[in-house]
Short mmCIF file of C-alpha atoms and ligand atoms in Angstrom, two decimals:
data_model
loop_
_atom_site.label_atom_id
_atom_site.label_comp_id
_atom_site.label_asym_id
_atom_site.label_seq_id
_atom_site.Cartn_x
_atom_site.Cartn_y
_atom_site.Cartn_z
CA UNK A 284 5.73 2.92 32.40
CA UNK A 285 2.20 2.54 31.11
CA UNK A 286 1.48 2.85 27.27
CA UNK A 287 -1.65 3.40 26.27
CA UNK A 288 -1.90 1.96 21.98
CA UNK A 289 -5.11 3.07 20.31
CA UNK A 290 -5.28 0.56 17.47
CA UNK A 291 -4.27 -3.08 16.94
CA UNK A 292 -3.21 -3.86 13.52
CA UNK A 293 -0.17 -4.71 12.38
CA UNK A 294 1.90 -1.57 13.39
CA UNK A 295 -0.30 -1.91 17.49
CA UNK A 296 1.19 -5.19 18.00
CA UNK A 297 3.88 -4.72 17.26
CA UNK A 298 5.07 -1.92 18.94
CA UNK A 299 2.65 -3.59 22.43
CA UNK A 300 5.88 -6.35 21.66
CA UNK A 301 8.30 -4.98 20.99
CA UNK A 302 8.26 -2.63 23.24
CA UNK A 303 7.44 -5.53 25.91
CA UNK A 304 10.84 -7.36 25.26
CA UNK A 305 12.64 -3.64 26.18
CA UNK A 306 10.98 -2.63 28.65
CA UNK A 307 9.00 -6.47 30.74
CA UNK A 308 8.25 -4.17 33.65
CA UNK A 309 5.72 -1.60 31.32
CA UNK A 310 2.11 -1.76 31.33
CA UNK A 311 0.65 -1.55 28.62
CA UNK A 312 -2.55 -1.74 27.00
CA UNK A 313 -4.07 -1.88 22.99
CA UNK A 314 -7.62 -0.63 22.54
CA UNK A 315 -9.50 -1.11 18.78
CA UNK A 316 -12.93 -0.11 18.17
CA UNK A 317 -13.39 -3.40 16.89
CA UNK A 318 -14.53 -6.38 18.38
CA UNK A 319 -11.51 -7.87 16.70
CA UNK A 320 -7.81 -7.64 16.74
CA UNK A 321 -6.77 -6.73 13.08
CA UNK A 322 -8.97 -6.37 11.61
CA UNK A 323 -7.40 -5.19 8.36
CA UNK A 324 -4.72 -7.49 9.45
CA UNK A 325 -6.74 -10.97 7.48
CA UNK A 326 -7.15 -9.06 4.23
CA UNK A 327 -3.66 -8.65 3.33
CA UNK A 328 -1.77 -10.45 0.78
CA UNK A 329 -5.18 -11.92 -0.06
CA UNK A 330 -4.93 -13.31 2.95
CA UNK A 331 -1.69 -14.46 2.59
CA UNK A 332 -0.33 -11.54 3.91
CA UNK A 333 2.27 -10.36 3.01
CA UNK A 334 4.39 -9.56 5.31
CA UNK A 335 8.03 -8.02 4.43
CA UNK A 336 9.51 -6.97 1.32
CA UNK A 337 13.07 -8.85 0.30
CA UNK A 338 14.70 -5.61 -1.49
CA UNK A 339 13.02 -3.08 0.96
CA UNK A 340 14.24 0.17 -1.02
CA UNK A 341 13.63 3.33 0.54
CA UNK A 342 12.73 4.37 -2.71
CA UNK A 343 9.18 3.17 -2.81
CA UNK A 344 7.82 5.52 -0.34
CA UNK A 345 6.70 8.48 0.00
CA UNK A 346 9.45 10.86 2.58
CA UNK A 347 11.15 6.89 2.63
CA UNK A 348 14.54 9.53 2.40
CA UNK A 349 13.07 11.17 5.47
CA UNK A 350 14.35 7.35 7.21
CA UNK A 351 17.01 7.18 6.06
CA UNK A 352 18.69 6.30 8.51
CA UNK A 353 16.11 4.26 9.45
CA UNK A 354 15.63 1.50 6.08
CA UNK A 355 19.30 1.13 6.20
CA UNK A 356 19.22 0.06 9.87
CA UNK A 357 15.66 -2.04 9.70
CA UNK A 358 17.07 -3.95 6.40
CA UNK A 359 14.64 -7.31 5.54
CA UNK A 360 17.59 -8.99 6.87
CA UNK A 361 17.17 -7.10 10.54
CA UNK A 362 13.63 -7.14 10.08
CA UNK A 363 13.11 -10.80 9.30
CA UNK A 364 15.45 -11.57 12.62
CA UNK A 365 12.86 -10.32 14.56
CA UNK A 366 9.87 -12.85 13.57
CA UNK A 367 12.59 -15.61 13.34
CA UNK A 368 13.56 -14.38 17.44
CA UNK A 369 9.60 -14.30 17.66
CA UNK A 370 8.67 -18.56 16.98
CA UNK A 371 6.32 -16.26 13.30
CA UNK A 372 8.43 -18.25 9.78
CA UNK A 373 8.20 -16.61 6.96
CA UNK A 374 9.12 -18.36 3.84
CA UNK A 375 10.15 -14.94 0.29
CA UNK A 376 8.82 -16.36 -3.19
CA UNK A 377 11.04 -13.89 -5.18
CA UNK A 378 10.71 -10.83 -3.56
CA UNK A 379 8.01 -10.88 -1.59
CA UNK A 380 7.74 -11.91 2.06
CA UNK A 381 5.03 -14.48 3.79
CA UNK A 382 5.19 -15.81 6.79
CA UNK A 383 5.26 -20.23 6.49
CA UNK A 384 2.21 -20.42 6.91
CA UNK A 385 0.56 -18.59 3.37
CA UNK A 386 -1.93 -17.64 6.52
CA UNK A 387 -2.72 -13.35 7.74
CA UNK A 388 -5.78 -15.10 10.05
CA UNK A 389 -1.94 -17.12 11.78
CA UNK A 390 0.02 -14.07 11.70
CA UNK A 391 -2.86 -12.22 14.02
CA UNK A 392 -3.85 -15.30 15.86
CA UNK A 393 -0.06 -15.12 16.58
CA UNK A 394 0.63 -12.13 17.28
CA UNK A 395 -3.16 -11.91 19.21
CA UNK A 396 -1.72 -15.04 21.47
CA UNK A 397 1.83 -13.47 21.70
CA UNK A 398 0.41 -10.36 23.66
CA UNK A 399 -1.36 -12.02 25.61
CA UNK A 400 1.43 -14.56 26.55
CA UNK A 401 3.56 -11.25 27.50
CA UNK A 402 0.91 -9.20 29.39
CA UNK A 403 -0.04 -6.77 27.06
CA UNK A 404 -3.86 -6.19 27.33
CA UNK A 405 -6.39 -5.41 24.90
CA UNK A 406 -9.32 -3.86 25.13
CA UNK A 407 -11.55 -4.50 22.44
CA UNK A 408 -14.90 -2.05 21.29
CA UNK A 409 -13.19 0.43 22.35
CA UNK A 410 -12.84 3.83 20.93
CA UNK A 411 -10.82 6.66 21.65
CA UNK A 412 -13.30 10.57 20.35
CA UNK A 413 -10.75 11.63 21.95
CA UNK A 414 -7.36 12.44 24.54
CA UNK A 415 -6.51 15.00 26.72
CA UNK A 416 -3.07 16.13 28.11
CA UNK A 417 -2.21 17.03 32.02
CA UNK A 418 0.59 17.47 33.53
CA UNK A 419 2.55 14.77 32.07
CA UNK A 420 0.36 12.13 31.46
CA UNK A 421 -2.26 11.16 28.85
CA UNK A 422 -6.13 10.00 29.47
CA UNK A 423 -8.38 8.60 26.86
CA UNK A 424 -12.14 10.09 26.44
CA UNK A 425 -13.65 6.01 25.23
CA UNK A 426 -16.81 4.95 24.99
CA UNK A 427 -15.31 2.23 28.06
CA UNK A 428 -15.68 4.55 30.96
CA UNK A 429 -14.38 1.91 32.88
CA UNK A 430 -11.21 3.55 31.52
CA UNK A 431 -12.47 6.95 32.29
CA UNK A 432 -9.75 8.76 34.00
CA UNK A 433 -7.18 6.18 33.88
CA UNK A 434 -3.25 7.32 33.79
CA UNK A 435 -0.74 7.15 30.88
CA UNK A 436 2.96 8.27 30.03
CA UNK A 437 3.16 6.79 26.82
CA UNK A 438 0.38 7.66 24.03
CA UNK A 439 1.14 5.79 21.03
CA UNK A 440 -1.55 6.67 17.70
CA UNK A 441 -2.05 2.96 15.32
CA UNK A 442 -5.69 4.16 14.49
CA UNK A 443 -3.69 3.10 10.56
CA UNK A 444 -5.36 5.28 7.41
CA UNK A 445 -9.16 5.65 6.08
CA UNK A 446 -8.39 2.50 3.67
CA UNK A 447 -11.25 0.48 2.86
CA UNK A 448 -13.40 1.37 6.92
CA UNK A 449 -15.18 -1.40 6.64
CA UNK A 450 -12.13 -3.17 8.30
CA UNK A 451 -11.99 -0.34 11.05
CA UNK A 452 -9.50 2.19 9.92
CA UNK A 453 -11.56 5.50 9.35
CA UNK A 454 -9.35 7.58 10.02
CA UNK A 455 -10.98 8.68 13.16
CA UNK A 456 -7.02 9.18 15.05
CA UNK A 457 -5.87 11.58 12.46
CA UNK A 458 -8.92 13.97 12.59
CA UNK A 459 -8.87 13.73 16.92
CA UNK A 460 -4.66 14.59 15.64
CA UNK A 461 -5.41 16.82 13.36
CA UNK A 462 -8.49 19.19 15.99
CA UNK A 463 -4.88 18.81 18.83
CA UNK A 464 -2.63 20.98 15.70
CA UNK A 465 -1.49 18.07 14.74
CA UNK A 466 -0.25 19.04 10.32
CA UNK A 467 -3.32 15.79 8.75
CA UNK A 468 -1.89 15.62 4.77
CA UNK A 469 -5.21 14.97 3.73
CA UNK A 470 -6.25 11.24 3.09
CA UNK A 471 -5.99 10.49 -0.14
CA UNK A 472 -6.85 6.44 -1.93
CA UNK A 473 -3.32 4.30 -2.64
CA UNK A 474 -2.50 1.02 -4.28
CA UNK A 475 -5.69 1.81 -6.36
CA UNK A 476 -7.38 0.48 -9.67
CA UNK A 477 -7.64 3.43 -12.05
CA UNK A 478 -10.31 4.96 -14.21
CA UNK A 479 -9.56 6.25 -17.43
CA UNK A 480 -11.09 8.71 -20.14
CA UNK A 481 -10.95 6.36 -22.75
CA UNK A 482 -13.69 3.40 -22.14
CA UNK A 483 -15.46 2.94 -25.28
CA UNK A 484 -13.68 -0.20 -26.57
CA UNK A 485 -13.26 -1.78 -23.27
CA UNK A 486 -16.21 -4.38 -22.77
CA UNK A 487 -14.23 -6.16 -25.00
CA UNK A 488 -11.34 -6.37 -22.57
CA UNK A 489 -13.07 -6.82 -19.05
CA UNK A 490 -11.57 -9.24 -17.01
CA UNK A 491 -8.54 -10.24 -19.83
CA UNK A 492 -4.56 -9.99 -18.05
CA UNK A 493 -1.90 -8.71 -19.96
CA UNK A 494 1.69 -8.01 -19.48
CA UNK A 495 2.77 -4.42 -20.29
CA UNK A 496 5.56 -1.80 -18.75
CA UNK A 497 3.45 1.00 -17.32
CA UNK A 498 4.67 4.30 -17.69
CA UNK A 499 2.95 6.97 -16.44
CA UNK A 500 3.84 10.99 -18.85
CA UNK A 501 2.60 14.24 -17.03
CA UNK A 502 1.54 16.84 -20.24
CA UNK A 503 3.93 18.45 -21.43
CA UNK A 504 4.88 13.88 -22.52
CA UNK A 505 7.59 14.03 -19.25
CA UNK A 506 8.41 10.63 -18.89
CA UNK A 507 7.78 10.45 -14.21
CA UNK A 508 6.87 6.73 -13.39
CA UNK A 509 7.33 3.19 -15.17
CA UNK A 510 7.08 -0.29 -14.05
CA UNK A 511 6.42 -3.59 -15.08
CA UNK A 512 3.30 -5.85 -14.85
CA UNK A 513 0.34 -7.36 -15.30
CA UNK A 514 -2.13 -4.84 -16.19
CA UNK A 515 -6.08 -5.70 -15.79
CA UNK A 516 -9.22 -5.05 -17.28
CA UNK A 517 -12.32 -3.32 -16.79
CA UNK A 518 -14.87 -2.51 -18.12
CA UNK A 519 -14.24 1.61 -16.96
CA UNK A 520 -10.18 1.55 -16.07
CA UNK A 521 -7.39 -0.47 -15.20
CA UNK A 522 -6.18 -2.85 -12.18
CA UNK A 523 -3.57 -4.83 -11.14
CA UNK A 524 0.09 -4.12 -9.08
CA UNK A 525 1.75 -2.23 -11.10
CA UNK A 526 -1.61 0.31 -11.88
CA UNK A 527 -2.06 0.06 -7.97
CA UNK A 528 1.00 1.86 -7.81
CA UNK A 529 0.79 3.68 -10.52
CA UNK A 530 -1.77 5.35 -8.35
CA UNK A 531 0.08 6.21 -4.98
CA UNK A 532 2.12 7.50 -7.43
CA UNK A 533 -0.25 10.30 -9.10
CA UNK A 534 -1.74 10.32 -6.07
CA UNK A 535 1.89 11.41 -4.13
CA UNK A 536 2.31 13.51 -6.44
CA UNK A 537 -1.25 15.14 -6.77
CA UNK A 538 -1.05 14.69 -11.18
CA UNK A 539 -4.13 16.33 -11.93
CA UNK A 540 -3.85 15.27 -15.64
CA UNK A 541 -1.39 12.17 -16.65
CA UNK A 542 -1.41 9.60 -18.84
CA UNK A 543 -1.03 6.36 -18.96
CA UNK A 544 0.30 4.47 -21.56
CA UNK A 545 1.00 0.27 -22.05
CA UNK A 546 3.62 -0.90 -23.80
CA UNK A 547 2.27 -4.77 -24.53
CA UNK A 548 5.80 -6.09 -25.85
CA UNK A 549 8.36 -4.38 -24.02
CA UNK A 550 10.40 -7.08 -25.37
CA UNK A 551 10.25 -5.92 -28.90
CA UNK A 552 10.44 -2.50 -30.66
CA UNK A 553 7.81 -1.11 -33.12
CA UNK A 554 10.16 -2.45 -36.45
CA UNK A 555 10.55 -5.60 -35.11
CA UNK A 556 6.62 -6.74 -34.40
CA UNK A 557 6.07 -4.73 -37.66
CA UNK A 558 8.26 -7.23 -40.11
CA UNK A 559 7.12 -10.39 -37.59
CA UNK A 560 3.40 -9.06 -38.07
CA UNK A 561 4.39 -8.19 -42.15
CA UNK A 562 6.02 -11.83 -42.47
CA UNK A 563 3.16 -12.98 -40.33
CA UNK A 564 0.43 -11.77 -42.28
CA UNK A 565 2.45 -12.97 -45.67
CA UNK A 566 1.68 -16.91 -44.50
CA UNK A 567 -2.07 -16.19 -42.56
CA UNK A 568 -3.78 -12.54 -43.94
CA UNK A 569 -5.47 -11.55 -41.10
CA UNK A 570 -4.91 -14.86 -39.09
CA UNK A 571 -1.65 -12.43 -37.68
CA UNK A 572 -3.39 -11.09 -34.85
CA UNK A 573 -4.02 -14.62 -33.09
CA UNK A 574 -0.82 -15.39 -32.47
CA UNK A 575 0.67 -11.89 -30.41
CA UNK A 576 -2.91 -11.83 -28.91
CA UNK A 577 -6.49 -13.30 -27.24
CA UNK A 578 -9.29 -12.89 -29.05
CA UNK A 579 -11.08 -10.14 -26.37
CA UNK A 580 -7.20 -7.55 -27.41
CA UNK A 581 -8.26 -7.94 -31.31
CA UNK A 582 -11.20 -7.23 -30.58
CA UNK A 583 -10.35 -4.26 -29.07
CA UNK A 584 -7.31 -3.04 -31.36
CA UNK A 585 -9.69 -2.99 -34.03
CA UNK A 586 -11.73 -1.27 -32.27
CA UNK A 587 -8.98 1.41 -31.38
CA UNK A 588 -8.37 1.74 -34.92
CA UNK A 589 -11.11 1.96 -35.69
CA UNK A 590 -10.85 -1.04 -38.56
CA UNK A 591 -14.40 -2.94 -38.27
CA UNK A 592 -14.16 -6.08 -38.57
CA UNK A 593 -10.66 -8.99 -37.84
CA UNK A 594 -11.69 -9.54 -42.31
CA UNK A 595 -11.08 -5.65 -43.31
CA UNK A 596 -7.22 -5.69 -41.37
CA UNK A 597 -5.37 -4.66 -44.50
CA UNK A 598 -1.30 -3.59 -44.62
CA UNK A 599 -0.93 -1.14 -44.00
CA UNK A 600 -2.86 -0.75 -41.25
CA UNK A 601 0.03 -2.64 -39.07
CA UNK A 602 2.23 -0.15 -38.69
CA UNK A 603 -0.54 1.39 -36.89
CA UNK A 604 -1.10 -1.21 -35.06
CA UNK A 605 2.33 -1.85 -33.60
CA UNK A 606 2.54 1.59 -32.80
CA UNK A 607 -0.35 0.68 -30.96
CA UNK A 608 0.12 -2.42 -28.63
CA UNK A 609 3.64 -0.36 -28.54
CA UNK A 610 2.14 2.98 -26.68
CA UNK A 611 -2.68 2.14 -25.37
CA UNK A 612 -2.69 4.84 -23.92
CA UNK A 613 -4.33 6.43 -21.29
CA UNK A 614 -6.11 9.56 -19.88
CA UNK A 615 -6.28 8.94 -16.23
CA UNK A 616 -9.25 9.79 -14.84
CA UNK A 617 -9.95 9.90 -11.18
CA UNK A 618 -8.93 6.11 -8.50
CA UNK A 619 -11.90 3.73 -7.80
CA UNK A 620 -11.87 5.26 -4.40
CA UNK A 621 -10.62 4.55 -0.75
CA UNK A 622 -13.36 0.82 -0.72
CA UNK A 623 -10.36 -0.46 -3.53
CA UNK A 624 -7.69 1.06 -2.09
CA UNK A 625 -4.72 -0.87 -0.24
CA UNK A 626 -3.35 2.48 2.18
CA UNK A 627 -3.44 6.00 3.15
CA UNK A 628 -1.04 8.12 0.72
CA UNK A 629 -1.50 11.31 3.08
CA UNK A 630 -1.50 11.46 7.31
CA UNK A 631 0.19 12.74 10.08
CA UNK A 632 3.17 14.67 8.67
CA UNK A 633 6.13 13.87 9.07
CA UNK A 634 7.53 17.16 10.55
CA UNK A 635 5.34 17.27 13.10
CA UNK A 636 7.38 14.15 14.98
CA UNK A 637 10.94 12.97 15.72
CA UNK A 638 12.87 10.11 13.92
CA UNK A 639 11.44 8.20 16.25
CA UNK A 640 8.11 9.12 15.85
CA UNK A 641 7.36 10.64 18.72
CA UNK A 642 5.80 14.10 19.09
CA UNK A 643 7.43 17.06 19.10
CA UNK A 644 4.65 19.01 20.42
CA UNK A 645 3.78 16.20 23.37
CA UNK A 646 6.31 15.09 24.78
CA UNK A 647 5.30 11.28 25.43
CA UNK A 648 2.84 10.71 22.07
CA UNK A 649 3.52 8.65 19.23
CA UNK A 650 2.43 7.84 15.70
CA UNK A 651 2.49 4.81 13.93
CA UNK A 652 2.26 3.09 11.11
CA UNK A 653 -0.13 4.19 7.79
CA UNK A 654 -1.71 7.03 10.25
CA UNK A 655 1.77 8.77 9.74
CA UNK A 656 2.54 10.18 5.85
CA UNK A 657 4.81 7.42 4.76
CA UNK A 658 3.90 4.73 2.35
CA UNK A 659 4.53 2.55 0.12
CA UNK A 660 4.05 0.60 -3.42
CA UNK A 661 2.69 -2.84 -3.17
CA UNK A 662 4.35 -6.11 -1.91
CA UNK A 663 4.74 -6.77 1.51
CA UNK A 664 6.38 -2.31 1.88
CA UNK A 665 3.51 -1.39 3.88
CA UNK A 666 3.42 -3.71 6.48
CA UNK A 667 7.13 -2.95 6.33
CA UNK A 668 6.69 0.67 7.59
CA UNK A 669 4.54 -1.44 10.14
CA UNK A 670 7.23 -2.22 12.06
CA UNK A 671 9.95 -0.51 10.88
CA UNK A 672 7.73 2.71 12.62
CA UNK A 673 7.27 0.18 15.83
CA UNK A 674 11.17 -0.41 15.77
CA UNK A 675 11.62 3.60 16.17
CA UNK A 676 8.89 3.88 18.37
CA UNK A 677 9.70 0.60 20.81
CA UNK A 678 13.76 1.62 20.78
CA UNK A 679 12.60 5.46 21.40
CA UNK A 680 10.88 4.19 24.55
CA UNK A 681 13.72 2.32 26.13
CA UNK A 682 15.51 5.41 26.36
CA UNK A 683 12.66 7.10 27.84
CA UNK A 684 12.22 4.50 30.66
CA UNK A 685 16.16 4.30 31.51
CA UNK A 686 15.72 8.10 32.86
C1 FAD B 105 -7.06 -5.74 0.99
C2 FAD B 105 -6.05 -4.82 1.69
C3 FAD B 105 -4.94 -6.30 1.50
C4 FAD B 105 -3.08 -5.48 1.50
N1 FAD B 105 -2.34 -6.66 1.56
C5 FAD B 105 -1.30 -5.65 2.03
C6 FAD B 105 0.10 -6.91 1.91
O1 FAD B 105 -0.35 -7.96 0.74
N2 FAD B 105 1.05 -5.88 2.64
C7 FAD B 105 0.93 -4.68 3.29
O2 FAD B 105 2.12 -4.71 3.23
N3 FAD B 105 0.10 -4.77 3.32
C8 FAD B 105 -1.01 -4.67 2.51
N4 FAD B 105 -1.67 -3.76 2.47
C9 FAD B 105 -1.71 -2.09 3.65
C10 FAD B 105 -1.97 -2.43 5.52
O3 FAD B 105 -3.17 -3.42 5.36
C11 FAD B 105 -1.74 -1.53 5.76
O4 FAD B 105 -0.67 -0.32 6.49
C12 FAD B 105 -2.10 -1.98 7.62
O5 FAD B 105 -2.54 -2.85 7.71
C13 FAD B 105 -1.39 -0.25 8.27
O6 FAD B 105 -1.23 -0.89 9.67
P1 FAD B 105 -1.63 0.07 10.88
O7 FAD B 105 -1.61 -0.67 12.16
O8 FAD B 105 -0.73 1.27 11.23
O9 FAD B 105 -3.14 0.27 11.44
P2 FAD B 105 -4.63 -0.41 10.90
O10 FAD B 105 -4.21 -2.15 10.54
O11 FAD B 105 -5.66 0.11 9.83
O12 FAD B 105 -5.01 -1.09 12.16
C14 FAD B 105 -5.79 0.66 12.60
C15 FAD B 105 -6.27 -0.08 13.27
O13 FAD B 105 -6.79 0.91 14.39
C16 FAD B 105 -8.12 0.98 14.86
N5 FAD B 105 -8.96 2.36 14.81
C17 FAD B 105 -8.66 3.32 14.00
N6 FAD B 105 -9.56 4.34 14.75
C18 FAD B 105 -10.19 3.75 16.15
C19 FAD B 105 -10.17 5.10 17.11
N7 FAD B 105 -10.65 5.80 16.57
N8 FAD B 105 -10.92 4.25 19.19
C20 FAD B 105 -10.54 2.45 19.26
N9 FAD B 105 -9.20 1.48 17.95
C21 FAD B 105 -9.03 2.84 16.48
C22 FAD B 105 -9.26 0.15 13.98
O14 FAD B 105 -9.88 -0.39 14.00
C23 FAD B 105 -7.61 -0.90 12.98
O15 FAD B 105 -8.00 -2.45 13.90
C24 FAD B 105 -3.54 -3.90 2.60
C25 FAD B 105 -4.19 -3.28 2.62
C26 FAD B 105 -5.54 -3.36 2.53
C27 FAD B 105 -6.79 -3.16 2.54
#
């Protein structure tokens, strides 16, 4: 069986290795337009590569429900066991799983070398422009004339999404598939910081972080999403893992207008905060706020409440202050865009694909990883999906090879 895999990201590398295990005599080629293997993977987990999530849950994924069985069969332990088998040691910090090396580059080196040791050919600097199907064979049109006329029994599209295109994936494979009649759900930037409309005074908190319970409300004030995490404030918006997840939720659900509310003290009710404020105010005067917040936050809160200076805080302001800290609200403007996004929401519609991710209309063509319209929240979910998609594909290829 001759197999072409387009894309040397995690889903391409995983698919190649798993397929070689299942079909030892498979002749596998991985093509990538970049000069380096798996460029995006180097950037994962801030260079540490958050490779899996210990609490893997289909609910963290767009279209996760459609792959319920896969998420059941390929749970965290099963996924980890594959790395154990390969010799790539995994360790966990809370729910986040990392390579023991805490180094994304060591993972890319390990996977690349393992592919080469198994006779998998990795062809770099080779951009796919088009493909053709003649009879049961697939042909690639690339800038590398050496492969003109090469026929493949199987074509695996592992070209990724559109986020941070400087790292390789630029949406070109999705575009090619759309020209072949595949439904492409437009890529949008997921897992990205959010720009907000209320930017006045944000310069006071630019660069500061605060733990918060972050909630998304729609126009009719219905709570849609809520998660706790650390928020990083910016001059014109908010960031941090919890905000990345909010952005994915907003984009997945096409929420053009929504409000993001931060509860900066989720362990206390408004009344509890107010009581403590009153008590401290009676002992410390305006200084009471420094017992609760960094100066930047104090200045910002004063600005939001139109109080000119900390010294002018009156006891009558304490209720508004407690309420604001429990519900610091921002109107969603837009995301910071693909350049700051970690995953693309959208991709090849799952209705074009079988549960094994094989094309329904072109048997022998498979779609892997981020290119499929499945994306996960932060925390190793997207690399987990790459591995799950590769497992589904390689299992199906084994069945095909036995026919
Ligand atoms: C900064 C950052 C940090 C991240 N951190 C994490 C993390 O810690 N944990 C996690 O789970 N996920 C993380 N992600 C997401 C994760 O990296 C991606 O979901 C994952 O890389 C997708 O893998 P893939 O193989 O499907 O696609 P990609 O990794 O994007 O690989 C696709 C490959 O296809 C090649 N290609 C594209 N078009 C063509 C063409 N026309 N011809 C030839 N080759 C082509 C590209 O060059 C690329 O190498 C992060 C993403 C970013 C940007």
